[in-house]
């Protein structure tokens, strides 16, 4: 009998090594490497696209007009870039309990209502549980087939026979294949299973949704290993307990990334938030120091978000910086610029900063609003409630121009704002919009003067 060969595989990124390591050299994760038996099956490689035809001139490649199928749930279709593309594989990641199963059951029920066949394969819940949930959501479409099954071979056979329009695998970590020796949920299994399913749907023009849990402890494989294999990666985020949830495209071969869909979780499932700006501003305190509204561009849509901060004297030791919704380092950098260029001292102050509603904003245009919010709370002077603030801040304190000025101003006008503090450079590109007064600033000191010295 041959000796069993062992390999050590990182459960977070799939890196494999001949000996055990405490820290993965690939993704720098600690304690993520687990001993596994080496697979004896022949390496098939990850053949995802049809091959064997040899190179073709681009003009010879035959195409069909890109037919997108809309589910009818607007926020979902928008995040996908305008609907589902047949033959594409979509990964939906997110923390356990955030609402991935609910989202898919609800949106694809709407799709099944149009007479399309949807196959929902669940390795986590029984068919009965899924029906109970569907009842709670108020949908029981006839063309939605639920199936509690975990064997890859059986699932593949069923897809071949039934030829559904959409297949949902919830979750990919629970599916196993007889041909593989590693345990279900390990990186090796997850990768091989996904590759098999993806190549199957590519040939059949079926839309495939793979659900993947994200966990930190590495007990089940993170969906990171799948990101390069699929066409679209969506993350569903939002505090598990919180009511509002964001569906975010982080990779999309068929649309814009940065695109987001906003949902609210209620007693009977998710409802779309059609006007998120209103939603994020609905409890905004008026005339309160530390609150500042900025227009942020998320994909094709502009959202108004409120940045809030609280600056208070440090009682002992090193000042604290607690930041939610904006990149930590960005805020530290803006604090340093405010100290050096606008003579506002934060060295003996604790700083707490968050975006209202917990929306994560990564856009440079938020910089000036972060600075304005911090300055406002430190100086204890409120920013007028009719004012929005946006612009990128450079290290020498300059306020740099940003894109899509017009769209941002229009969204602000729609919500009743009448004044905008923006980069001087952007003024040139900005069209005149009736009812909004534009104030251009070229550095942070000027911005602080404009906002608080009148
Ligand atoms: P679920 O969709 O099971 O999450 P995941 O598949 O990402 O693990 O999450 C459901 C959560 O949402 C659960 O905590 C209960 C809550 N929920 C509601 O608040 N209202 C509802 O109508 C439903 C179906 C679920
Ligand atoms: Mg689930």
Coordinates of C-alpha atoms and ligand atoms in Angstrom, one line a residue:
X1 CA 0.0 0.0 0.0
X2 CA 1.3 3.4 -0.9
X3 CA 2.0 5.9 1.8
X4 CA -0.6 8.6 2.2
X5 CA 0.8 11.8 1.0
X6 CA -0.1 14.9 3.1
X7 CA -0.2 18.5 2.1
X8 CA -0.8 21.6 4.2
X9 CA -3.4 23.9 2.7
X10 CA -4.3 27.4 3.8
X11 CA -8.1 27.5 4.4
X12 CA -8.3 31.2 3.7
X13 CA -6.5 31.5 0.3
X14 CA -5.8 28.0 -0.9
X15 CA -2.0 28.2 -0.7
X16 CA -0.5 24.8 -0.2
X17 CA 2.9 23.8 1.3
X18 CA 4.7 20.5 1.9
X19 CA 5.0 21.2 5.7
X20 CA 3.0 22.9 8.3
X21 CA 3.3 26.7 8.8
X22 CA 1.9 28.9 11.5
X23 CA 1.4 31.8 9.2
X24 CA 0.4 31.6 5.5
X25 CA 3.1 33.3 3.4
X26 CA 0.5 34.1 0.7
X27 CA -2.3 35.8 2.6
X28 CA -0.5 36.4 5.9
X29 CA -3.3 34.8 7.9
X30 CA -2.3 33.1 11.1
X31 CA -3.4 29.5 12.0
X32 CA -5.2 29.0 8.7
X33 CA -3.1 26.0 7.5
X34 CA -4.6 22.6 7.9
X35 CA -3.3 19.2 7.1
X36 CA -5.0 17.4 4.3
X37 CA -4.5 14.2 2.3
X38 CA -3.2 15.0 -1.2
X39 CA -5.8 14.5 -3.9
X40 CA -5.1 11.4 -5.9
X41 CA -7.4 12.4 -8.8
X42 CA -5.7 13.5 -11.9
X43 CA -5.2 17.2 -12.2
X44 CA -7.9 18.4 -14.5
X45 CA -7.0 22.0 -14.3
X46 CA -9.7 24.7 -14.0
X47 CA -11.2 24.6 -17.5
X48 CA -13.8 27.2 -17.3
X49 CA -14.2 28.4 -20.9
X50 CA -14.5 26.2 -24.0
X51 CA -11.1 25.6 -25.5
X52 CA -9.7 23.6 -28.4
X53 CA -10.7 25.9 -31.2
X54 CA -7.3 27.6 -31.5
X55 CA -6.9 31.4 -31.8
X56 CA -9.4 33.3 -33.8
X57 CA -9.3 36.9 -35.0
X58 CA -11.5 39.1 -32.8
X59 CA -13.8 39.8 -35.8
X60 CA -14.4 36.1 -36.4
X61 CA -15.6 35.4 -32.9
X62 CA -19.4 35.0 -33.1
X63 CA -21.5 36.8 -30.6
X64 CA -25.1 36.9 -29.8
X65 CA -26.6 40.2 -28.6
X66 CA -26.1 40.3 -24.8
X67 CA -29.5 39.2 -23.5
X68 CA -29.8 40.1 -19.9
X69 CA -32.6 38.7 -17.8
X70 CA -34.1 41.0 -15.2
X71 CA -35.4 39.5 -12.0
X72 CA -37.8 42.4 -11.6
X73 CA -36.2 43.4 -8.3
X74 CA -34.6 46.7 -9.3
X75 CA -31.9 47.0 -6.7
X76 CA -30.7 43.5 -7.4
X77 CA -30.7 44.0 -11.2
X78 CA -28.9 47.3 -10.8
X79 CA -26.1 45.8 -8.7
X80 CA -25.6 43.1 -11.4
X81 CA -25.2 45.8 -14.0
X82 CA -28.7 45.6 -15.4
X83 CA -29.7 42.0 -15.0
X84 CA -28.3 38.5 -15.1
X85 CA -26.2 37.4 -18.1
X86 CA -26.9 33.8 -19.2
X87 CA -24.0 31.5 -18.7
X88 CA -22.5 33.6 -16.0
X89 CA -21.5 32.6 -12.5
X90 CA -22.2 34.9 -9.6
X91 CA -20.7 34.6 -6.1
X92 CA -22.6 36.1 -3.2
X93 CA -20.5 36.4 -0.1
X94 CA -21.4 37.7 3.3
X95 CA -21.4 36.9 7.0
X96 CA -23.6 34.1 8.2
X97 CA -27.1 35.5 9.0
X98 CA -26.8 38.7 7.0
X99 CA -29.6 37.6 4.7
X100 CA -28.0 35.9 1.6
X101 CA -30.5 33.0 1.5
X102 CA -33.4 35.4 2.0
X103 CA -32.2 37.7 -0.7
X104 CA -31.8 35.0 -3.3
X105 CA -35.1 33.2 -2.4
X106 CA -37.0 36.5 -2.7
X107 CA -35.5 37.9 -5.9
X108 CA -35.5 34.6 -7.7
X109 CA -39.0 33.9 -6.6
X110 CA -39.9 37.1 -8.4
X111 CA -38.0 35.7 -11.5
X112 CA -39.7 32.3 -11.3
X113 CA -43.1 34.2 -11.2
X114 CA -42.3 35.2 -14.8
X115 CA -42.4 31.5 -15.8
X116 CA -38.6 30.9 -15.6
X117 CA -37.3 27.7 -13.9
X118 CA -35.2 28.2 -10.8
X119 CA -33.5 25.4 -9.0
X120 CA -32.6 26.2 -5.4
X121 CA -30.2 23.7 -4.0
X122 CA -29.7 24.0 -0.3
X123 CA -27.1 22.1 1.8
X124 CA -28.1 24.0 4.9
X125 CA -31.8 23.9 5.2
X126 CA -34.5 21.3 4.5
X127 CA -37.1 21.9 1.7
X128 CA -39.6 22.4 4.5
X129 CA -37.6 25.1 6.1
X130 CA -37.3 26.9 2.8
X131 CA -41.0 26.6 2.2
X132 CA -41.7 28.1 5.6
X133 CA -39.4 31.0 4.8
X134 CA -41.0 31.5 1.4
X135 CA -44.4 31.7 3.1
X136 CA -43.1 34.3 5.4
X137 CA -41.9 36.3 2.3
X138 CA -45.3 35.9 0.8
X139 CA -44.1 34.0 -2.4
X140 CA -44.8 30.5 -3.5
X141 CA -44.0 30.3 -7.2
X142 CA -44.6 27.1 -9.0
X143 CA -41.5 27.2 -11.1
X144 CA -39.1 27.5 -8.1
X145 CA -37.8 24.1 -7.2
X146 CA -36.2 23.5 -3.9
X147 CA -33.9 20.6 -3.1
X148 CA -31.9 19.7 -0.1
X149 CA -28.9 18.0 -1.7
X150 CA -25.2 18.1 -1.1
X151 CA -23.7 15.6 -3.7
X152 CA -22.1 17.4 -6.6
X153 CA -22.6 14.4 -9.0
X154 CA -26.3 14.3 -8.3
X155 CA -26.7 18.0 -8.7
X156 CA -24.8 18.1 -12.0
X157 CA -27.0 15.3 -13.3
X158 CA -30.2 17.2 -12.3
X159 CA -29.0 20.4 -13.9
X160 CA -28.3 18.6 -17.2
X161 CA -31.7 17.0 -17.2
X162 CA -33.9 19.7 -16.0
X163 CA -32.1 22.6 -17.8
X164 CA -33.2 25.3 -15.4
X165 CA -32.7 29.0 -16.2
X166 CA -31.1 29.7 -12.8
X167 CA -29.3 27.5 -10.3
X168 CA -28.6 28.6 -6.7
X169 CA -26.1 26.7 -4.6
X170 CA -26.6 27.6 -1.0
X171 CA -23.9 27.3 0.2
X172 CA -20.9 26.1 -1.9
X173 CA -19.2 25.1 1.3
X174 CA -21.7 22.3 2.0
X175 CA -21.4 20.6 -1.3
X176 CA -19.1 17.6 -1.7
X177 CA -17.8 15.5 -4.5
X178 CA -17.2 11.7 -4.3
X179 CA -14.2 12.1 -6.6
X180 CA -12.3 14.2 -4.0
X181 CA -10.8 13.0 -0.8
X182 CA -10.6 16.3 1.2
X183 CA -13.4 17.2 3.6
X184 CA -16.4 19.2 2.4
X185 CA -15.9 22.9 2.9
X186 CA -12.1 22.7 2.5
X187 CA -10.5 25.0 0.0
X188 CA -9.7 22.1 -2.4
X189 CA -13.3 20.9 -2.5
X190 CA -14.8 24.4 -2.8
X191 CA -12.5 25.2 -5.7
X192 CA -13.0 22.0 -7.6
X193 CA -16.8 21.9 -7.1
X194 CA -17.1 25.5 -8.2
X195 CA -15.0 24.9 -11.3
X196 CA -17.2 21.9 -12.3
X197 CA -20.4 23.9 -11.8
X198 CA -19.1 26.9 -13.6
X199 CA -17.9 25.0 -16.7
X200 CA -21.3 23.2 -16.7
X201 CA -23.4 26.4 -16.8
X202 CA -21.1 28.2 -19.3
X203 CA -22.0 25.5 -21.8
X204 CA -25.7 25.6 -21.0
X205 CA -26.4 29.3 -20.7
X206 CA -27.7 28.8 -17.2
X207 CA -27.1 31.5 -14.5
X208 CA -25.3 30.1 -11.5
X209 CA -25.4 31.7 -8.0
X210 CA -22.9 30.4 -5.5
X211 CA -23.4 31.4 -1.9
X212 CA -20.3 31.6 0.2
X213 CA -19.9 32.3 3.9
X214 CA -17.1 34.6 5.0
X215 CA -15.6 33.5 8.3
X216 CA -12.5 34.7 10.0
X217 CA -11.6 31.5 11.9
X218 CA -10.9 29.5 8.7
X219 CA -13.1 26.6 9.7
X220 CA -14.7 26.8 6.3
X221 CA -13.0 28.0 3.2
X222 CA -13.4 31.7 2.5
X223 CA -14.9 32.6 -0.8
X224 CA -11.7 34.5 -1.7
X225 CA -10.4 31.5 -3.6
X226 CA -13.4 31.7 -5.9
X227 CA -13.3 35.4 -6.8
X228 CA -11.1 34.9 -9.8
X229 CA -13.1 32.0 -11.2
X230 CA -16.5 33.6 -11.3
X231 CA -17.8 36.5 -13.5
X232 CA -19.3 38.6 -10.7
X233 CA -18.7 38.9 -7.0
X234 CA -21.3 40.5 -4.9
X235 CA -21.0 41.1 -1.2
X236 CA -24.1 41.4 1.0
X237 CA -23.2 43.5 4.0
X238 CA -24.8 45.3 6.9
X239 CA -24.8 44.6 10.6
X240 CA -26.6 41.3 11.1
X241 CA -28.9 42.9 13.6
X242 CA -29.3 46.1 11.7
X243 CA -32.3 46.7 9.5
X244 CA -30.6 48.0 6.4
X245 CA -28.4 45.9 4.0
X246 CA -26.2 46.8 1.1
X247 CA -25.5 44.5 -1.9
X248 CA -22.2 45.6 -3.4
X249 CA -20.5 44.5 -6.6
X250 CA -16.8 44.1 -6.0
X251 CA -16.1 42.4 -9.3
X252 CA -18.2 42.4 -12.4
X253 CA -17.3 41.3 -15.9
X254 CA -20.6 42.6 -17.2
X255 CA -21.0 45.9 -15.4
X256 CA -19.6 48.5 -13.2
X257 CA -18.1 47.7 -9.8
X258 CA -18.9 50.1 -7.0
X259 CA -22.6 49.6 -7.9
X260 CA -24.7 49.0 -4.9
X261 CA -28.3 48.0 -4.1
X262 CA -29.9 49.0 -0.8
X263 CA -32.4 46.9 1.1
X264 CA -34.2 47.0 4.3
X265 CA -34.8 43.8 6.3
X266 CA -38.3 43.6 7.8
X267 CA -40.7 41.1 9.1
X268 CA -41.6 39.8 5.7
X269 CA -38.2 39.8 4.1
X270 CA -36.3 42.5 2.3
X271 CA -37.7 45.5 0.7
X272 CA -35.9 47.7 -1.8
X273 CA -34.9 51.2 -0.7
X274 CA -35.6 53.1 -3.8
X275 CA -34.3 56.5 -2.6
X276 CA -31.4 55.7 -0.4
X277 CA -30.3 59.4 0.2
X278 CA -33.6 60.1 1.9
X279 CA -33.2 56.9 3.8
X280 CA -29.7 57.7 5.1
X281 CA -30.6 61.3 6.0
X282 CA -34.0 60.6 7.6
X283 CA -32.9 61.0 11.2
X284 CA -30.3 63.6 10.7
X285 CA -29.9 66.0 13.6
X286 CA -30.2 69.7 12.5
X287 CA -27.8 72.3 13.8
X288 CA -25.6 69.8 15.6
X289 CA -21.8 70.3 15.5
X290 CA -20.1 67.3 13.9
X291 CA -22.7 66.4 11.4
X292 CA -21.8 66.9 7.7
X293 CA -23.6 65.7 4.5
X294 CA -21.6 64.6 1.5
X295 CA -22.7 63.3 -1.9
X296 CA -20.9 60.1 -2.6
X297 CA -20.8 58.4 -6.0
X298 CA -21.5 54.7 -5.8
X299 CA -21.4 53.2 -9.2
X300 CA -24.0 54.9 -11.4
X301 CA -25.8 56.4 -8.4
X302 CA -25.2 59.3 -6.2
X303 CA -26.0 58.9 -2.5
X304 CA -26.1 61.6 0.1
X305 CA -24.4 60.4 3.3
X306 CA -24.0 62.0 6.7
X307 CA -20.6 61.9 8.4
X308 CA -20.8 62.3 12.1
X309 CA -18.0 62.9 14.6
X310 CA -17.5 63.4 18.2
X311 CA -14.3 65.0 19.5
X312 CA -13.7 65.0 23.2
X313 CA -10.8 65.7 25.5
X314 CA -8.6 62.6 26.2
X315 CA -8.8 61.7 29.9
X316 CA -5.6 59.8 30.1
X317 CA -2.9 58.4 27.9
X318 CA -2.9 58.2 24.2
X319 CA -5.9 59.7 22.4
X320 CA -8.4 57.2 20.9
X321 CA -9.5 57.1 17.3
X322 CA -12.6 55.0 16.7
X323 CA -13.8 55.0 13.1
X324 CA -16.7 53.3 11.4
X325 CA -17.7 53.4 7.7
X326 CA -14.6 55.3 6.5
X327 CA -11.1 54.0 6.0
X328 CA -9.2 54.3 9.3
X329 CA -5.9 55.5 7.7
X330 CA -7.8 58.1 5.6
X331 CA -9.2 59.7 8.8
X332 CA -5.8 59.7 10.5
X333 CA -4.3 61.4 7.5
X334 CA -7.0 64.0 7.4
X335 CA -6.6 64.7 11.1
X336 CA -2.8 65.3 10.5
X337 CA -3.6 67.6 7.6
X338 CA -6.1 69.6 9.8
X339 CA -3.5 70.0 12.5
X340 CA -0.7 71.1 10.3
X341 CA -2.6 73.2 7.7
X342 CA -5.6 74.5 9.6
X343 CA -4.1 74.8 13.1
X344 CA -6.8 72.6 14.6
X345 CA -5.3 70.5 17.4
X346 CA -6.5 66.9 17.9
X347 CA -3.4 65.7 19.8
X348 CA -5.1 65.7 23.2
X349 CA -8.6 64.7 21.8
X350 CA -10.3 61.4 21.4
X351 CA -12.0 61.2 18.0
X352 CA -15.0 59.1 17.2
X353 CA -16.3 59.2 13.6
X354 CA -18.9 57.3 11.7
X355 CA -21.2 57.4 8.7
X356 CA -24.9 57.4 9.6
X357 CA -26.5 54.1 8.9
X358 CA -23.1 52.4 8.8
X359 CA -22.7 52.8 5.0
X360 CA -19.1 52.2 4.0
X361 CA -17.8 55.0 1.8
X362 CA -14.4 54.6 0.0
X363 CA -14.7 57.5 -2.3
X364 CA -12.1 60.4 -2.2
X365 CA -14.9 63.0 -2.4
X366 CA -15.8 62.2 1.2
X367 CA -12.4 63.6 2.5
X368 CA -13.6 67.2 2.8
X369 CA -16.8 66.2 4.6
X370 CA -14.7 64.2 7.1
X371 CA -12.5 67.2 7.7
X372 CA -15.6 69.5 8.0
X373 CA -17.3 67.2 10.4
X374 CA -14.2 66.9 12.6
X375 CA -13.6 70.6 12.6
X376 CA -17.2 71.3 13.3
X377 CA -17.3 69.2 16.4
X378 CA -13.9 70.4 17.7
X379 CA -14.9 74.1 17.2
X380 CA -18.4 73.3 18.5
X381 CA -20.0 75.1 15.5
X382 CA -22.7 73.4 13.4
X383 CA -22.5 73.3 9.6
X384 CA -25.6 74.9 8.2
X385 CA -28.2 72.2 7.5
X386 CA -28.7 73.3 3.9
X387 CA -25.0 72.7 3.0
X388 CA -23.2 69.8 1.4
X389 CA -19.5 69.4 1.4
X390 CA -17.3 67.4 -0.9
X391 CA -13.7 67.2 -2.3
X392 CA -10.5 65.2 -2.1
X393 CA -7.8 66.4 0.3
X394 CA -4.1 66.2 -0.5
X395 CA -1.3 65.9 2.0
X396 CA -0.4 69.6 1.7
X397 CA -3.9 70.6 2.6
X398 CA -5.0 71.3 -1.0
X399 CA -8.6 70.5 -1.9
X400 CA -8.5 68.6 -5.2
X401 CA -11.2 68.3 -7.9
X402 CA -13.3 65.2 -8.2
X403 CA -15.5 63.7 -10.9
X404 CA -19.2 63.9 -11.6
X405 CA -19.8 67.3 -9.9
X406 CA -23.1 67.8 -11.8
X407 CA -24.6 64.5 -10.7
X408 CA -23.7 65.2 -7.0
X409 CA -25.2 68.7 -7.2
X410 CA -28.4 67.5 -8.8
X411 CA -28.9 64.8 -6.1
X412 CA -28.3 67.5 -3.4
X413 CA -30.8 69.8 -5.0
X414 CA -33.4 67.0 -5.1
X415 CA -33.1 66.7 -1.4
X416 CA -33.5 70.4 -0.8
X417 CA -29.9 71.5 -0.2
X418 CA -29.1 75.0 -1.3
X419 CA -25.4 75.5 -0.8
X420 CA -22.3 73.4 -1.8
X421 CA -18.8 73.7 -0.6
X422 CA -16.6 72.1 -3.3
X423 CA -13.1 72.2 -4.8
X424 CA -12.4 75.4 -6.6
X425 CA -11.1 73.4 -9.6
X426 CA -14.4 71.7 -9.9
X427 CA -16.2 75.0 -10.2
X428 CA -15.1 75.4 -13.8
X429 CA -16.7 72.1 -14.8
X430 CA -19.8 72.6 -12.7
X431 CA -22.9 73.7 -14.6
X432 CA -25.1 76.4 -13.1
X433 CA -27.8 74.8 -11.2
X434 CA -30.7 77.0 -10.2
X435 CA -31.2 77.1 -6.4
X436 CA -27.7 75.9 -5.3
X437 CA -25.0 78.4 -4.4
X438 CA -21.5 77.1 -5.1
X439 CA -18.6 78.0 -2.9
X440 CA -15.2 76.9 -4.3
X441 CA -12.3 76.3 -1.9
X442 CA -8.7 75.5 -2.7
X443 CA -7.4 74.2 0.7
X444 CA -8.6 73.0 4.0
X445 CA -8.0 76.3 5.8
X446 CA -10.2 78.1 3.3
X447 CA -12.9 75.4 3.8
X448 CA -12.8 75.8 7.6
X449 CA -13.1 79.6 7.2
X450 CA -16.0 79.4 4.7
X451 CA -17.9 77.0 6.9
X452 CA -17.4 78.4 10.3
X453 CA -16.3 82.0 10.1
X454 CA -19.4 83.6 8.8
Ligands
LIG1 P1 -30.5 34.3 6.1 O1 -31.1 34.7 4.8 O2 -30.8 32.9 6.6 O3 -28.9 34.6 6.1 P2 -27.7 33.9 5.4 O4 -28.3 33.0 4.4 O5 -26.9 35.0 5.0 O6 -27.0 33.1 6.5 O7 -30.8 35.4 7.2 C1 -31.8 35.6 7.8 C2 -31.8 36.6 8.9 O8 -32.7 37.6 8.6 C3 -32.2 35.9 10.1 O9 -31.4 36.4 11.2 C4 -33.6 36.3 10.3 C5 -33.8 37.6 9.5 N1 -35.0 37.7 8.7 C6 -35.9 38.7 9.0 O10 -35.6 39.6 9.8 N2 -37.1 38.8 8.3 C7 -37.4 37.9 7.4 O11 -38.5 38.0 6.8 C8 -36.6 36.8 7.1 C9 -36.9 35.7 6.2 C10 -35.4 36.7 7.8
LIG2 MG1 -28.3 30.9 4.4

